[in-house]
GROMACS .gro file of C-alpha atoms in nm:
model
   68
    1UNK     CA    1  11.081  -3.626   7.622
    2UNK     CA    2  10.913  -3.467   7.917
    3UNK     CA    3  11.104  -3.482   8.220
    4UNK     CA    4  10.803  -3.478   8.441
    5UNK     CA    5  10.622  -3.772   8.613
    6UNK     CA    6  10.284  -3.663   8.595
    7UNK     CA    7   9.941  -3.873   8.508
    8UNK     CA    8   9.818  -3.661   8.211
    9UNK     CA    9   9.421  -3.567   8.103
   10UNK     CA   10   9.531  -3.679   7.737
   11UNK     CA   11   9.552  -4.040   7.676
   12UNK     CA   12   9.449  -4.217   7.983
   13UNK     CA   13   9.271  -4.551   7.988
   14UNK     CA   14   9.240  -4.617   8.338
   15UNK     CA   15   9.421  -4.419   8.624
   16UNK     CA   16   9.666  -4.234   8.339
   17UNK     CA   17  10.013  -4.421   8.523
   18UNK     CA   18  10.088  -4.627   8.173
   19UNK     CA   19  10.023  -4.256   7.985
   20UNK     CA   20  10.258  -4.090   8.235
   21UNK     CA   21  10.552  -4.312   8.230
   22UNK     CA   22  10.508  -4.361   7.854
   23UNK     CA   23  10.578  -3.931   7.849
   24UNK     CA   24  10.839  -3.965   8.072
   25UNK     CA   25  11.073  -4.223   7.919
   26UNK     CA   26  10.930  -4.090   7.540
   27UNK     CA   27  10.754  -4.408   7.463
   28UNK     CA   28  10.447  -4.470   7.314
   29UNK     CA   29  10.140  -4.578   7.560
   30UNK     CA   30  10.031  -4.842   7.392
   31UNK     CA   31  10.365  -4.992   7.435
   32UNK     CA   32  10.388  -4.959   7.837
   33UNK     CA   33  10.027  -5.062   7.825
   34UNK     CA   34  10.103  -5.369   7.626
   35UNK     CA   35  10.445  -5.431   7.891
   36UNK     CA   36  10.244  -5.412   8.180
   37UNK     CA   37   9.974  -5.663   8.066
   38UNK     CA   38  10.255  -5.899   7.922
   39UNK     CA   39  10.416  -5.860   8.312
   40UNK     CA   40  10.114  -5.973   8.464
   41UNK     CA   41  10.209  -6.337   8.346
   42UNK     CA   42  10.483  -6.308   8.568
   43UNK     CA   43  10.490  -6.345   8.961
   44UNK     CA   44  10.536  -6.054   9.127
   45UNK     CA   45  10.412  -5.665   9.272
   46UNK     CA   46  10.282  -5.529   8.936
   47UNK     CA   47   9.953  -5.428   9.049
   48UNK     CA   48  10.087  -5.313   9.390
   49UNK     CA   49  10.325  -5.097   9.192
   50UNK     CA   50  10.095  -4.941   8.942
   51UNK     CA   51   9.862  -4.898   9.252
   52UNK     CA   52  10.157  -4.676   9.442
   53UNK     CA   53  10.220  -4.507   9.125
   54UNK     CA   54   9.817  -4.375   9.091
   55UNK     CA   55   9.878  -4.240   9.446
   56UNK     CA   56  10.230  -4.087   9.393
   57UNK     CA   57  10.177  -3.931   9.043
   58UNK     CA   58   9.999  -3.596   9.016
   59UNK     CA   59   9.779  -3.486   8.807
   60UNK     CA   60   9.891  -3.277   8.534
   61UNK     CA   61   9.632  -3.037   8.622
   62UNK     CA   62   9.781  -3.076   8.999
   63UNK     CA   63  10.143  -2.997   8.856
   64UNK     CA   64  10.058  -2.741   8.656
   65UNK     CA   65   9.852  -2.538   8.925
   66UNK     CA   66  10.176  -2.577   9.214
   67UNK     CA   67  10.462  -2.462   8.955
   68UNK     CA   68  10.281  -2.125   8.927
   0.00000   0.00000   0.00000
Protein backbone atom coordinates (compact mmCIF):
# COMPACT_ATOMS: atom_id res chain seq x y z
CA UNK A 1 0.00 0.00 0.00
CA UNK A 2 1.58 3.26 -0.95
CA UNK A 3 1.46 5.75 1.63
CA UNK A 4 1.46 8.61 -0.75
CA UNK A 5 -1.51 10.71 -2.05
CA UNK A 6 -0.47 11.35 -5.39
CA UNK A 7 -2.63 11.32 -8.89
CA UNK A 8 -0.55 8.75 -10.84
CA UNK A 9 0.32 8.65 -14.96
CA UNK A 10 -0.79 4.83 -14.75
CA UNK A 11 -4.40 4.18 -14.64
CA UNK A 12 -6.18 7.40 -14.87
CA UNK A 13 -9.54 7.88 -16.53
CA UNK A 14 -10.20 11.35 -15.98
CA UNK A 15 -8.18 13.69 -13.57
CA UNK A 16 -6.30 10.34 -11.91
CA UNK A 17 -8.11 11.29 -8.07
CA UNK A 18 -10.16 7.71 -8.15
CA UNK A 19 -6.47 6.04 -9.29
CA UNK A 20 -4.76 7.91 -6.44
CA UNK A 21 -6.93 7.15 -3.55
CA UNK A 22 -7.44 3.61 -4.88
CA UNK A 23 -3.13 3.40 -4.28
CA UNK A 24 -3.41 4.94 -1.21
CA UNK A 25 -5.96 2.89 0.73
CA UNK A 26 -4.66 -0.44 -1.58
CA UNK A 27 -7.87 -0.77 -3.42
CA UNK A 28 -8.55 -1.49 -6.74
CA UNK A 29 -9.68 1.63 -9.12
CA UNK A 30 -12.34 0.27 -10.53
CA UNK A 31 -13.78 -0.13 -7.16
CA UNK A 32 -13.43 3.72 -5.98
CA UNK A 33 -14.53 4.47 -9.49
CA UNK A 34 -17.59 2.35 -9.19
CA UNK A 35 -18.15 4.11 -5.22
CA UNK A 36 -17.99 7.39 -6.47
CA UNK A 37 -20.54 6.93 -9.33
CA UNK A 38 -22.86 4.86 -6.91
CA UNK A 39 -22.43 8.26 -4.41
CA UNK A 40 -23.61 10.46 -6.96
CA UNK A 41 -27.23 9.08 -6.26
CA UNK A 42 -26.89 10.58 -3.08
CA UNK A 43 -27.25 14.37 -2.06
CA UNK A 44 -24.33 15.88 -1.26
CA UNK A 45 -20.45 17.59 -2.19
CA UNK A 46 -19.13 14.64 -4.27
CA UNK A 47 -18.16 16.53 -7.22
CA UNK A 48 -16.99 19.52 -5.11
CA UNK A 49 -14.79 17.03 -3.32
CA UNK A 50 -13.28 15.15 -6.18
CA UNK A 51 -12.88 18.72 -7.70
CA UNK A 52 -10.61 19.87 -4.42
CA UNK A 53 -8.91 16.64 -4.60
CA UNK A 54 -7.66 17.27 -8.61
CA UNK A 55 -6.29 20.58 -7.20
CA UNK A 56 -4.70 19.22 -3.93
CA UNK A 57 -3.16 15.96 -5.31
CA UNK A 58 0.16 16.13 -7.16
CA UNK A 59 1.21 14.62 -9.81
CA UNK A 60 3.32 11.71 -9.42
CA UNK A 61 5.67 13.19 -11.77
CA UNK A 62 5.32 16.49 -9.41
CA UNK A 63 6.16 14.24 -6.25
CA UNK A 64 8.71 12.50 -7.60
CA UNK A 65 10.71 15.61 -8.98
CA UNK A 66 10.38 17.63 -5.14
CA UNK A 67 11.57 14.44 -3.00
CA UNK A 68 14.91 14.60 -4.89
Amino acid sequence: MSRKLVRPRQGRMLAGVCAGLAQRFGMSAGMVRLLFLLSLLLPGTQVIVYLILWVLMPNEDRYLASAH
